[in-house]
């Protein structure tokens, strides 16, 4: 009887240990937006078994217009999130200690797309025009850009009128705005799909205009980095994720197919995802996942140069907002 009890106890302990080990290897990633090629590297890593090879059980949660990654991770709903650095730094200053652990996107795709027929050919033509702007943390680059040009954003004479733009291209198509916010890899293609040609349009890319703002990075809670097991898990997660991104860059059509397969809404088309993947690959190219401190400093400097009521992203130099510990370890193996 004693042997039976001992065997049963051992089995129970083994089961508990197995469950604990499985939990230790679980990672939940909250995306900034819906399932699309903007996040292809993560879906590829999941589909091709790169996470599994690192001993990880990864769940990818798509975002959407009503989902703020910062709120999700604050509530314990994710281990790691993708978001733009301006939004992450703003959240950090307001008491949510987010830390950048990797930066797959080396360059950014945010731009203002304008109709030449409205008379806009250069930045000097923005005055007295209506510009579509995304909010929910996406407005910070815009206000920094306008501040750098000395343009008021309250609709006063000589300034610009701000239209709170939904995440679509309708304001340009319907003539409600002279310019709208677009991403090179998404909405710009939608504008072209609506019958406009490249000759009809002029684009002002924020990075090209000197408004350096890092976009999709990976962020975790600062307190979690005090746990060696969590750090080890993130090292493996980042390593597998970057393997996914490089695979996606080299196999854009196959990566687009994987994204479409994981899109549970059925809203994404293969044609658009192939286009998107080709454009996203331009932004991840040259990145091994490690954040370049110079890019970080440019983002911070840009935000601090444009502090105002409309652009209260950050008001002081952040401290501890990024770490190279994860990527240093991931790249060393």
CSV table of C-alpha atoms in Angstrom, one decimal:
chain,number,residue,atom,x,y,z
A,1,UNK,CA,0.0,0.0,0.0
A,2,UNK,CA,2.9,2.3,0.8
A,3,UNK,CA,4.5,1.6,-2.6
A,4,UNK,CA,1.2,2.5,-4.3
A,5,UNK,CA,0.9,5.8,-2.5
A,6,UNK,CA,4.5,6.6,-3.2
A,7,UNK,CA,4.1,5.9,-6.9
A,8,UNK,CA,0.9,7.9,-7.0
A,9,UNK,CA,2.5,10.8,-5.2
A,10,UNK,CA,5.5,10.7,-7.6
A,11,UNK,CA,3.1,10.7,-10.6
A,12,UNK,CA,1.2,13.7,-9.2
A,13,UNK,CA,4.4,15.6,-8.5
A,14,UNK,CA,5.7,14.8,-12.0
A,15,UNK,CA,2.4,16.1,-13.5
A,16,UNK,CA,2.6,19.3,-11.4
A,17,UNK,CA,6.2,19.8,-12.5
A,18,UNK,CA,5.3,19.2,-16.1
A,19,UNK,CA,2.5,21.8,-15.8
A,20,UNK,CA,4.8,24.3,-14.1
A,21,UNK,CA,7.4,23.8,-16.8
A,22,UNK,CA,4.8,24.3,-19.5
A,23,UNK,CA,3.6,27.5,-17.9
A,24,UNK,CA,7.2,28.7,-17.6
A,25,UNK,CA,7.5,28.3,-21.4
A,26,UNK,CA,4.2,30.0,-22.2
A,27,UNK,CA,4.4,33.5,-23.8
A,28,UNK,CA,1.5,35.7,-24.8
A,29,UNK,CA,2.2,38.4,-27.3
A,30,UNK,CA,-0.3,41.2,-27.8
A,31,UNK,CA,-0.1,42.9,-31.2
A,32,UNK,CA,-0.7,46.6,-31.8
A,33,UNK,CA,-3.1,45.9,-34.6
A,34,UNK,CA,-5.0,43.2,-36.5
A,35,UNK,CA,-3.5,40.1,-38.0
A,36,UNK,CA,-1.6,41.3,-41.0
A,37,UNK,CA,1.9,41.2,-42.5
A,38,UNK,CA,3.0,44.0,-40.2
A,39,UNK,CA,3.5,41.2,-37.7
A,40,UNK,CA,4.5,38.5,-40.2
A,41,UNK,CA,7.7,37.5,-38.3
A,42,UNK,CA,5.8,36.4,-35.3
A,43,UNK,CA,3.3,34.3,-37.3
A,44,UNK,CA,6.1,32.8,-39.3
A,45,UNK,CA,8.0,31.9,-36.1
A,46,UNK,CA,4.8,30.2,-34.8
A,47,UNK,CA,4.0,28.4,-38.1
A,48,UNK,CA,7.5,27.3,-38.9
A,49,UNK,CA,8.2,25.9,-35.5
A,50,UNK,CA,10.9,28.4,-34.5
A,51,UNK,CA,9.2,29.1,-31.1
A,52,UNK,CA,8.7,25.4,-30.5
A,53,UNK,CA,12.4,24.8,-31.2
A,54,UNK,CA,13.1,27.2,-28.4
A,55,UNK,CA,10.8,25.3,-26.1
A,56,UNK,CA,8.2,28.0,-26.2
A,57,UNK,CA,4.4,27.8,-26.3
A,58,UNK,CA,3.4,31.2,-27.9
A,59,UNK,CA,0.0,32.7,-28.1
A,60,UNK,CA,-0.4,35.7,-30.5
A,61,UNK,CA,-3.3,38.0,-29.7
A,62,UNK,CA,-4.4,40.3,-32.5
A,63,UNK,CA,-5.1,43.9,-31.8
A,64,UNK,CA,-7.8,46.3,-33.1
A,65,UNK,CA,-9.3,49.7,-32.8
A,66,UNK,CA,-10.6,48.9,-29.3
A,67,UNK,CA,-7.5,47.2,-28.0
A,68,UNK,CA,-4.6,49.1,-26.4
A,69,UNK,CA,-1.6,46.9,-26.0
A,70,UNK,CA,-0.3,49.0,-23.1
A,71,UNK,CA,-3.6,48.4,-21.2
A,72,UNK,CA,-3.5,44.7,-21.9
A,73,UNK,CA,0.0,44.2,-20.5
A,74,UNK,CA,-0.8,46.4,-17.5
A,75,UNK,CA,-3.8,44.2,-16.7
A,76,UNK,CA,-1.7,41.0,-16.9
A,77,UNK,CA,-3.2,39.9,-20.2
A,78,UNK,CA,0.2,39.6,-22.1
A,79,UNK,CA,3.8,39.0,-21.4
A,80,UNK,CA,5.1,41.1,-24.2
A,81,UNK,CA,3.5,43.6,-26.6
A,82,UNK,CA,4.3,45.4,-29.9
A,83,UNK,CA,3.8,49.1,-29.9
A,84,UNK,CA,5.4,52.3,-31.2
A,85,UNK,CA,8.1,53.9,-29.0
A,86,UNK,CA,6.3,57.2,-28.6
A,87,UNK,CA,3.3,55.4,-27.1
A,88,UNK,CA,5.5,53.3,-24.9
A,89,UNK,CA,7.5,56.3,-23.6
A,90,UNK,CA,4.3,58.2,-23.0
A,91,UNK,CA,2.9,55.2,-21.0
A,92,UNK,CA,6.1,55.0,-19.0
A,93,UNK,CA,6.1,58.6,-18.0
A,94,UNK,CA,2.5,58.1,-16.8
A,95,UNK,CA,3.4,55.3,-14.5
A,96,UNK,CA,3.4,52.1,-16.7
A,97,UNK,CA,7.0,50.9,-16.7
A,98,UNK,CA,7.4,49.5,-20.2
A,99,UNK,CA,10.9,48.6,-21.4
A,100,UNK,CA,11.9,48.0,-25.0
A,101,UNK,CA,13.7,44.6,-25.2
A,102,UNK,CA,14.0,44.4,-29.0
A,103,UNK,CA,13.4,46.5,-32.2
A,104,UNK,CA,12.6,44.4,-35.2
A,105,UNK,CA,11.6,47.5,-37.2
A,106,UNK,CA,14.7,49.5,-38.1
A,107,UNK,CA,12.9,52.2,-40.0
A,108,UNK,CA,9.3,53.5,-40.0
A,109,UNK,CA,6.5,53.6,-42.5
A,110,UNK,CA,4.3,56.4,-41.2
A,111,UNK,CA,3.6,59.2,-43.6
A,112,UNK,CA,1.2,61.9,-44.7
A,113,UNK,CA,-0.3,61.2,-48.1
A,114,UNK,CA,-1.7,64.2,-49.9
A,115,UNK,CA,-3.6,64.9,-53.1
A,116,UNK,CA,-1.6,67.1,-55.4
A,117,UNK,CA,-4.9,68.5,-56.7
A,118,UNK,CA,-5.4,70.3,-53.4
A,119,UNK,CA,-2.3,72.4,-54.2
A,120,UNK,CA,0.1,70.5,-51.9
A,121,UNK,CA,3.5,69.8,-53.3
A,122,UNK,CA,5.7,70.7,-50.4
A,123,UNK,CA,5.5,71.2,-46.6
A,124,UNK,CA,5.1,74.9,-47.3
A,125,UNK,CA,1.6,74.1,-48.7
A,126,UNK,CA,0.3,72.6,-45.5
A,127,UNK,CA,-1.0,75.9,-44.1
A,128,UNK,CA,-4.8,76.2,-44.0
A,129,UNK,CA,-5.2,72.6,-45.1
A,130,UNK,CA,-7.1,69.7,-43.3
A,131,UNK,CA,-4.9,66.8,-42.3
A,132,UNK,CA,-6.1,63.4,-41.1
A,133,UNK,CA,-4.4,62.1,-38.0
A,134,UNK,CA,-4.6,58.8,-36.1
A,135,UNK,CA,-4.9,59.1,-32.4
A,136,UNK,CA,-4.6,56.6,-29.5
A,137,UNK,CA,-0.9,57.2,-29.3
A,138,UNK,CA,-0.3,57.5,-33.0
A,139,UNK,CA,-0.7,61.3,-32.9
A,140,UNK,CA,2.6,62.1,-31.2
A,141,UNK,CA,4.7,62.0,-34.4
A,142,UNK,CA,2.2,64.3,-36.2
A,143,UNK,CA,2.3,67.0,-33.6
A,144,UNK,CA,6.1,66.8,-33.4
A,145,UNK,CA,6.2,67.2,-37.2
A,146,UNK,CA,3.9,70.2,-37.1
A,147,UNK,CA,5.8,71.8,-34.3
A,148,UNK,CA,9.0,71.4,-36.3
A,149,UNK,CA,7.3,73.3,-39.1
A,150,UNK,CA,6.0,76.0,-36.8
A,151,UNK,CA,2.4,75.2,-37.8
A,152,UNK,CA,-0.5,75.7,-35.3
A,153,UNK,CA,-2.8,72.7,-35.1
A,154,UNK,CA,-5.9,74.4,-33.8
A,155,UNK,CA,-7.4,75.3,-37.1
A,156,UNK,CA,-6.4,79.0,-36.9
A,157,UNK,CA,-5.4,80.9,-40.0
A,158,UNK,CA,-2.0,79.9,-41.3
A,159,UNK,CA,-2.1,76.7,-39.3
A,160,UNK,CA,-3.7,73.3,-40.0
A,161,UNK,CA,-7.1,71.7,-39.3
A,162,UNK,CA,-6.8,68.3,-37.6
A,163,UNK,CA,-9.3,65.7,-38.6
A,164,UNK,CA,-9.4,62.7,-36.2
A,165,UNK,CA,-9.0,60.0,-38.8
A,166,UNK,CA,-10.4,56.5,-38.4
A,167,UNK,CA,-8.0,53.7,-39.4
A,168,UNK,CA,-9.0,53.9,-43.1
A,169,UNK,CA,-8.5,56.1,-46.1
A,170,UNK,CA,-12.1,57.4,-46.4
A,171,UNK,CA,-11.3,61.1,-45.6
A,172,UNK,CA,-9.0,61.3,-48.7
A,173,UNK,CA,-11.3,59.3,-51.0
A,174,UNK,CA,-14.4,61.3,-49.9
A,175,UNK,CA,-12.7,64.7,-50.0
A,176,UNK,CA,-12.9,65.4,-46.3
A,177,UNK,CA,-9.1,65.9,-45.9
A,178,UNK,CA,-6.3,67.2,-48.1
A,179,UNK,CA,-3.9,64.7,-46.5
A,180,UNK,CA,-4.3,61.6,-44.4
A,181,UNK,CA,-2.1,59.4,-42.3
A,182,UNK,CA,-1.0,56.3,-44.1
A,183,UNK,CA,1.5,53.5,-43.6
A,184,UNK,CA,3.7,52.7,-46.5
A,185,UNK,CA,2.8,49.0,-46.2
A,186,UNK,CA,-0.9,49.3,-45.8
A,187,UNK,CA,-3.1,52.4,-46.2
A,188,UNK,CA,-1.0,53.8,-49.1
A,189,UNK,CA,-1.8,50.7,-51.0
A,190,UNK,CA,-5.5,51.2,-50.2
A,191,UNK,CA,-5.4,54.7,-51.6
A,192,UNK,CA,-4.0,53.3,-54.8
A,193,UNK,CA,-6.6,50.6,-54.8
A,194,UNK,CA,-9.2,53.4,-54.8
A,195,UNK,CA,-8.2,54.6,-58.2
A,196,UNK,CA,-5.5,57.1,-57.4
A,197,UNK,CA,-2.2,56.9,-59.1
A,198,UNK,CA,1.2,57.6,-57.6
A,199,UNK,CA,1.3,60.7,-59.8
A,200,UNK,CA,-1.9,62.0,-58.1
A,201,UNK,CA,-0.2,61.9,-54.7
A,202,UNK,CA,2.7,63.3,-52.7
A,203,UNK,CA,4.0,61.6,-49.6
A,204,UNK,CA,5.8,63.1,-46.6
A,205,UNK,CA,7.5,60.3,-44.8
A,206,UNK,CA,8.1,61.2,-41.2
A,207,UNK,CA,11.6,59.8,-41.1
A,208,UNK,CA,12.5,61.4,-44.4
A,209,UNK,CA,11.3,64.7,-43.0
A,210,UNK,CA,13.6,64.4,-40.0
A,211,UNK,CA,11.0,63.2,-37.5
A,212,UNK,CA,12.6,60.1,-36.3
A,213,UNK,CA,10.2,57.9,-34.4
A,214,UNK,CA,10.8,54.2,-33.9
A,215,UNK,CA,7.7,52.1,-34.7
A,216,UNK,CA,7.0,48.4,-33.9
A,217,UNK,CA,9.2,47.3,-31.0
A,218,UNK,CA,8.8,44.6,-28.4
A,219,UNK,CA,8.0,45.8,-24.8
A,220,UNK,CA,7.7,44.1,-21.4
A,221,UNK,CA,7.0,45.3,-17.9
A,222,UNK,CA,10.2,46.4,-16.1
A,223,UNK,CA,9.5,44.3,-13.0
A,224,UNK,CA,9.3,41.1,-15.1
A,225,UNK,CA,13.0,41.7,-16.1
A,226,UNK,CA,14.0,41.1,-12.4
A,227,UNK,CA,13.0,37.4,-12.9
A,228,UNK,CA,15.9,35.4,-14.5
A,229,UNK,CA,13.5,32.8,-15.8
A,230,UNK,CA,11.4,35.5,-17.6
A,231,UNK,CA,14.6,37.0,-19.0
A,232,UNK,CA,15.6,33.6,-20.3
A,233,UNK,CA,12.2,33.1,-21.9
A,234,UNK,CA,12.4,36.5,-23.6
A,235,UNK,CA,15.8,35.8,-24.9
A,236,UNK,CA,14.4,32.6,-26.6
A,237,UNK,CA,11.3,34.5,-27.8
A,238,UNK,CA,13.3,37.3,-29.4
A,239,UNK,CA,15.7,34.9,-31.0
A,240,UNK,CA,12.9,32.9,-32.6
A,241,UNK,CA,11.0,36.0,-33.5
A,242,UNK,CA,13.9,37.4,-35.4
A,243,UNK,CA,14.4,34.1,-37.2
A,244,UNK,CA,10.8,34.5,-38.2
A,245,UNK,CA,11.4,38.0,-39.5
A,246,UNK,CA,14.4,37.0,-41.6
A,247,UNK,CA,12.5,34.1,-43.0
A,248,UNK,CA,9.6,36.4,-43.9
A,249,UNK,CA,12.0,38.9,-45.6
A,250,UNK,CA,13.4,36.1,-47.7
A,251,UNK,CA,10.1,34.4,-48.5
A,252,UNK,CA,7.6,37.3,-48.7
A,253,UNK,CA,4.8,35.4,-50.6
A,254,UNK,CA,4.9,32.4,-48.3
A,255,UNK,CA,5.0,34.7,-45.3
A,256,UNK,CA,1.9,36.5,-46.6
A,257,UNK,CA,0.1,33.1,-47.1
A,258,UNK,CA,0.9,32.2,-43.4
A,259,UNK,CA,-0.6,35.6,-42.3
A,260,UNK,CA,-3.8,35.0,-44.2
A,261,UNK,CA,-4.1,31.5,-42.7
A,262,UNK,CA,-3.9,32.9,-39.2
A,263,UNK,CA,-6.4,35.7,-39.9
A,264,UNK,CA,-9.5,34.4,-38.2
A,265,UNK,CA,-11.6,37.3,-39.4
A,266,UNK,CA,-11.2,36.4,-43.1
A,267,UNK,CA,-10.8,40.0,-43.9
A,268,UNK,CA,-7.3,39.9,-45.3
A,269,UNK,CA,-6.7,39.1,-48.9
A,270,UNK,CA,-3.5,37.3,-50.2
A,271,UNK,CA,-2.9,40.0,-52.8
A,272,UNK,CA,-2.9,42.8,-50.2
A,273,UNK,CA,-0.8,40.8,-47.8
A,274,UNK,CA,1.8,40.1,-50.4
A,275,UNK,CA,2.0,43.8,-51.1
A,276,UNK,CA,2.2,44.6,-47.4
A,277,UNK,CA,4.9,42.0,-46.8
A,278,UNK,CA,7.1,43.5,-49.5
A,279,UNK,CA,6.8,46.9,-47.9
A,280,UNK,CA,7.3,45.7,-44.4
A,281,UNK,CA,10.4,43.8,-45.4
A,282,UNK,CA,11.9,47.2,-46.3
A,283,UNK,CA,11.4,48.4,-42.7
A,284,UNK,CA,12.9,45.3,-41.0
A,285,UNK,CA,15.8,44.9,-43.4
A,286,UNK,CA,19.1,45.5,-41.7
A,287,UNK,CA,17.7,44.8,-38.2
A,288,UNK,CA,19.0,41.9,-36.1
A,289,UNK,CA,16.5,42.9,-33.4
A,290,UNK,CA,18.8,45.0,-31.3
A,291,UNK,CA,17.8,48.5,-30.6
A,292,UNK,CA,20.2,51.1,-31.9
A,293,UNK,CA,20.7,53.6,-29.0
A,294,UNK,CA,21.1,56.4,-31.6
A,295,UNK,CA,17.6,55.7,-33.0
A,296,UNK,CA,16.2,55.7,-29.5
A,297,UNK,CA,17.9,59.0,-28.7
A,298,UNK,CA,16.5,60.5,-31.9
A,299,UNK,CA,13.0,59.5,-31.0
A,300,UNK,CA,13.3,61.0,-27.5
A,301,UNK,CA,14.9,64.2,-28.8
A,302,UNK,CA,12.0,64.6,-31.4
A,303,UNK,CA,9.4,64.1,-28.7
A,304,UNK,CA,11.0,66.5,-26.3
A,305,UNK,CA,11.4,69.1,-29.0
A,306,UNK,CA,7.7,69.3,-29.5
A,307,UNK,CA,6.2,69.3,-26.0
A,308,UNK,CA,2.8,71.0,-26.0
A,309,UNK,CA,-0.8,70.4,-24.8
A,310,UNK,CA,-1.5,68.5,-28.0
A,311,UNK,CA,1.7,66.5,-27.8
A,312,UNK,CA,2.3,65.6,-24.2
A,313,UNK,CA,4.0,62.3,-25.1
A,314,UNK,CA,6.9,62.9,-22.7
A,315,UNK,CA,8.1,66.0,-20.8
A,316,UNK,CA,11.4,64.8,-19.5
A,317,UNK,CA,14.3,62.4,-20.5
A,318,UNK,CA,13.2,58.8,-19.8
A,319,UNK,CA,15.4,56.5,-17.7
A,320,UNK,CA,15.5,52.8,-18.1
A,321,UNK,CA,13.2,52.7,-21.1
A,322,UNK,CA,15.2,50.1,-22.9
A,323,UNK,CA,17.6,47.2,-22.3
A,324,UNK,CA,20.1,45.5,-24.6
A,325,UNK,CA,20.4,42.6,-22.3
A,326,UNK,CA,17.8,40.4,-24.1
A,327,UNK,CA,19.2,41.0,-27.6
A,328,UNK,CA,22.8,40.7,-26.5
A,329,UNK,CA,22.0,37.2,-25.1
A,330,UNK,CA,19.8,36.2,-28.1
A,331,UNK,CA,22.4,37.2,-30.7
A,332,UNK,CA,25.3,35.6,-28.8
A,333,UNK,CA,24.0,32.1,-29.4
